[in-house]
mmCIF file of C-alpha atoms in Angstrom:
data_model
loop_
_atom_site.group_PDB
_atom_site.id
_atom_site.type_symbol
_atom_site.label_atom_id
_atom_site.label_comp_id
_atom_site.label_asym_id
_atom_site.label_seq_id
_atom_site.Cartn_x
_atom_site.Cartn_y
_atom_site.Cartn_z
ATOM 1 C CA MET A 1 0.000 0.000 0.000
ATOM 2 C CA LEU A 2 3.009 2.272 0.371
ATOM 3 C CA SER A 3 3.490 2.144 -3.386
ATOM 4 C CA VAL A 4 -0.141 3.223 -3.852
ATOM 5 C CA CYS A 5 0.373 6.209 -1.543
ATOM 6 C CA ARG A 6 3.693 6.974 -3.206
ATOM 7 C CA LEU A 7 1.973 7.237 -6.590
ATOM 8 C CA TYR A 8 0.075 10.232 -5.262
ATOM 9 C CA ILE A 9 2.563 11.730 -2.823
ATOM 10 C CA SER A 10 6.129 12.345 -3.951
ATOM 11 C CA ASP A 11 7.661 12.699 -0.474
ATOM 12 C CA LEU A 12 8.287 9.214 0.951
ATOM 13 C CA TYR A 13 7.843 10.304 4.587
ATOM 14 C CA HIS A 14 4.466 11.897 3.867
ATOM 15 C CA ALA A 15 3.463 8.821 1.844
ATOM 16 C CA GLU A 16 4.332 6.633 4.852
ATOM 17 C CA ASP A 17 2.234 8.862 7.130
ATOM 18 C CA VAL A 18 -0.688 8.674 4.718
ATOM 19 C CA MET A 19 -0.354 4.897 4.540
ATOM 20 C CA SER A 20 -0.452 4.688 8.349
ATOM 21 C CA THR A 21 -3.519 6.925 8.437
ATOM 22 C CA GLY A 22 -5.095 4.769 5.742
ATOM 23 C CA PHE A 23 -4.514 1.599 7.732
ATOM 24 C CA VAL A 24 -6.088 3.194 10.808
ATOM 25 C CA LYS A 25 -9.165 3.886 8.631
ATOM 26 C CA VAL A 26 -9.097 0.297 7.367
ATOM 27 C CA PHE A 27 -9.041 -1.148 10.881
ATOM 28 C CA LYS A 28 -11.713 1.252 12.149
ATOM 29 C CA ASN A 29 -13.964 0.343 9.238
ATOM 30 C CA LEU A 30 -13.320 -3.397 8.905
ATOM 31 C CA HIS A 31 -16.928 -4.042 9.887
ATOM 32 C CA ARG A 32 -18.021 -2.150 6.744
ATOM 33 C CA PHE A 33 -16.218 -4.487 4.336
ATOM 34 C CA GLU A 34 -19.018 -6.509 2.760
ATOM 35 C CA ASN A 35 -16.978 -9.261 1.070
ATOM 36 C CA LYS A 36 -18.039 -7.858 -2.310
ATOM 37 C CA GLY A 37 -14.960 -7.639 -4.475
ATOM 38 C CA SER A 38 -11.440 -8.086 -3.209
ATOM 39 C CA PHE A 39 -10.264 -6.977 0.190
ATOM 40 C CA GLU A 40 -7.124 -5.562 -1.416
ATOM 41 C CA GLY A 41 -9.230 -3.422 -3.753
ATOM 42 C CA TRP A 42 -11.230 -2.093 -0.805
ATOM 43 C CA VAL A 43 -8.039 -1.230 1.102
ATOM 44 C CA ARG A 44 -6.540 0.326 -2.029
ATOM 45 C CA ARG A 45 -9.559 2.641 -2.452
ATOM 46 C CA ILE A 46 -9.164 3.760 1.156
ATOM 47 C CA MET A 47 -5.462 4.504 0.535
ATOM 48 C CA VAL A 48 -6.257 6.494 -2.619
ATOM 49 C CA THR A 49 -8.943 8.509 -0.838
ATOM 50 C CA THR A 50 -6.644 9.130 2.125
ATOM 51 C CA ALA A 51 -3.846 10.290 -0.201
ATOM 52 C CA ILE A 52 -6.174 12.660 -2.049
ATOM 53 C CA ASP A 53 -7.470 14.042 1.257
ATOM 54 C CA PHE A 54 -3.870 14.641 2.353
ATOM 55 C CA ILE A 55 -3.069 16.470 -0.891
ATOM 56 C CA ARG A 56 -6.178 18.634 -0.499
ATOM 57 C CA GLN A 57 -5.086 19.574 3.029
ATOM 58 C CA GLN A 58 -1.559 20.441 1.929
ATOM 59 C CA LYS A 59 -2.282 22.268 -1.303
ATOM 60 C CA ASN A 60 -5.043 23.957 -3.148
ATOM 61 C CA ILE A 61 -5.225 21.624 -6.129
ATOM 62 C CA GLU A 62 -5.731 23.559 -9.321
ATOM 63 C CA PHE A 63 -7.121 22.046 -12.472
ATOM 64 C CA SER A 64 -6.596 24.046 -15.628
ATOM 65 C CA THR A 65 -10.033 24.963 -16.881
ATOM 66 C CA ASP A 66 -9.228 25.402 -20.541
ATOM 67 C CA GLU A 67 -11.125 22.523 -22.074
ATOM 68 C CA VAL A 68 -9.557 20.708 -24.967
ATOM 69 C CA GLU A 69 -12.084 20.373 -27.782
ATOM 70 C CA HIS A 70 -10.426 17.508 -29.587
ATOM 71 C CA PHE A 71 -8.244 14.948 -27.898
ATOM 72 C CA GLU A 72 -5.866 13.590 -30.481
ATOM 73 C CA GLY A 73 -4.155 10.398 -29.442
ATOM 74 C CA VAL A 74 -0.861 10.870 -27.654
ATOM 75 C CA GLN A 75 1.521 8.109 -28.644
ATOM 76 C CA MET A 76 3.573 7.418 -25.568
ATOM 77 C CA PRO A 77 7.122 6.204 -26.146
ATOM 78 C CA GLY A 78 7.972 2.677 -25.026
ATOM 79 C CA LEU A 79 8.474 2.609 -21.278
ATOM 80 C CA THR A 80 10.872 -0.332 -21.058
ATOM 81 C CA GLU A 81 14.029 1.770 -21.260
ATOM 82 C CA TRP A 82 13.315 3.532 -17.939
ATOM 83 C CA SER A 83 13.346 2.189 -14.418
ATOM 84 C CA VAL A 84 10.305 2.437 -12.174
ATOM 85 C CA GLU A 85 12.148 5.104 -10.158
ATOM 86 C CA GLU A 86 12.824 7.200 -13.270
ATOM 87 C CA LEU A 87 9.202 6.951 -14.366
ATOM 88 C CA GLN A 88 8.005 7.868 -10.863
ATOM 89 C CA GLU A 89 10.273 10.944 -10.878
ATOM 90 C CA VAL A 90 8.834 12.091 -14.212
ATOM 91 C CA ILE A 91 5.265 11.543 -12.983
ATOM 92 C CA ASP A 92 6.116 13.441 -9.769
ATOM 93 C CA GLU A 93 7.115 16.449 -11.880
ATOM 94 C CA LEU A 94 3.627 16.764 -13.362
ATOM 95 C CA PRO A 95 1.384 19.539 -12.050
ATOM 96 C CA GLU A 96 -0.767 18.228 -9.195
ATOM 97 C CA GLY A 97 -4.036 18.088 -11.147
ATOM 98 C CA TYR A 98 -2.441 16.307 -14.093
ATOM 99 C CA ARG A 99 -0.717 13.831 -11.776
ATOM 100 C CA LEU A 100 -3.870 13.007 -9.818
ATOM 101 C CA VAL A 101 -5.979 12.358 -12.905
ATOM 102 C CA PHE A 102 -3.194 10.464 -14.695
ATOM 103 C CA THR A 103 -2.563 8.236 -11.688
ATOM 104 C CA MET A 104 -6.228 7.600 -11.018
ATOM 105 C CA HIS A 105 -7.073 6.817 -14.656
ATOM 106 C CA VAL A 106 -3.969 5.090 -16.017
ATOM 107 C CA ILE A 107 -2.606 3.356 -12.950
ATOM 108 C CA GLU A 108 -5.667 2.860 -10.737
ATOM 109 C CA ASP A 109 -8.096 2.354 -13.667
ATOM 110 C CA TYR A 110 -10.713 4.834 -12.411
ATOM 111 C CA SER A 111 -13.271 5.983 -14.977
ATOM 112 C CA HIS A 112 -13.502 9.674 -15.801
ATOM 113 C CA LYS A 113 -16.884 9.693 -14.056
ATOM 114 C CA ALA A 114 -15.364 8.267 -10.846
ATOM 115 C CA ILE A 115 -12.439 10.712 -11.046
ATOM 116 C CA ALA A 116 -14.840 13.618 -11.525
ATOM 117 C CA GLU A 117 -16.873 12.571 -8.489
ATOM 118 C CA THR A 118 -13.820 11.983 -6.301
ATOM 119 C CA LEU A 119 -12.075 15.244 -7.215
ATOM 120 C CA SER A 120 -15.225 17.379 -7.591
ATOM 121 C CA ILE A 121 -14.491 18.259 -11.206
ATOM 122 C CA THR A 122 -16.330 17.633 -14.462
ATOM 123 C CA GLU A 123 -15.681 14.585 -16.623
ATOM 124 C CA ALA A 124 -14.510 16.937 -19.372
ATOM 125 C CA THR A 125 -11.942 18.426 -17.007
ATOM 126 C CA SER A 126 -10.769 14.917 -16.118
ATOM 127 C CA ARG A 127 -10.333 14.056 -19.803
ATOM 128 C CA SER A 128 -8.546 17.337 -20.441
ATOM 129 C CA GLN A 129 -6.160 16.818 -17.517
ATOM 130 C CA LEU A 130 -5.372 13.295 -18.692
ATOM 131 C CA PHE A 131 -4.683 14.438 -22.246
ATOM 132 C CA LYS A 132 -2.398 17.234 -21.025
ATOM 133 C CA ALA A 133 -0.638 14.885 -18.590
ATOM 134 C CA ARG A 134 0.065 12.376 -21.354
ATOM 135 C CA ARG A 135 1.299 15.092 -23.693
ATOM 136 C CA LEU A 136 3.621 16.520 -21.021
ATOM 137 C CA LEU A 137 4.865 13.057 -19.997
ATOM 138 C CA LYS A 138 5.632 12.245 -23.612
ATOM 139 C CA THR A 139 7.679 15.439 -23.936
ATOM 140 C CA LYS A 140 9.537 14.778 -20.678
ATOM 141 C CA LEU A 141 10.284 11.160 -21.605
ATOM 142 C CA GLU A 142 11.502 12.132 -25.066
ATOM 143 C CA THR A 143 13.803 14.756 -23.498
ATOM 144 C CA LEU A 144 15.062 12.200 -20.966
ATOM 145 C CA SER A 145 15.690 9.693 -23.740
ATOM 146 C CA ALA A 146 17.505 12.249 -25.906
ATOM 147 C CA SER A 147 19.751 13.313 -23.009
ATOM 148 C CA ALA A 148 20.483 9.675 -22.153
ATOM 149 C CA HIS A 149 21.597 9.113 -25.735
ATOM 150 C CA GLY A 150 23.659 12.320 -25.911
ATOM 151 C CA GLN A 151 21.311 14.084 -28.313
ATOM 152 C CA VAL A 152 20.719 17.247 -26.283
#
């Protein structure tokens, strides 16, 4: 569950605190688990919600409101040439709103509707944030790749 918290919170110590808080919530609410779906999935949702609550307390999350009319496909470069740590660093560099939506949609497999409800934004804003996150990640990964190959 630390890796789940770490996806949302770049500082390891804060991620550990959030994980501990999440586990307190899990133990306090064990009686609410209804054996529908996996226990791990239930715990994971609690960790995600706890991480988002922490981020809201720490920062005023801003979502760019300029809606993108047409989302062209962003072809992401192959990810096999980077380590998990390198990819996490690049994701950590994304603006908070981009990072939250990207993580929730791509990594946690939340729908845009669920993201919108969780973050109190519109589905269109969720789609826009995801598109912009992918576009920025692609640029950052291409720059990282070029510098690794001495092309900068």
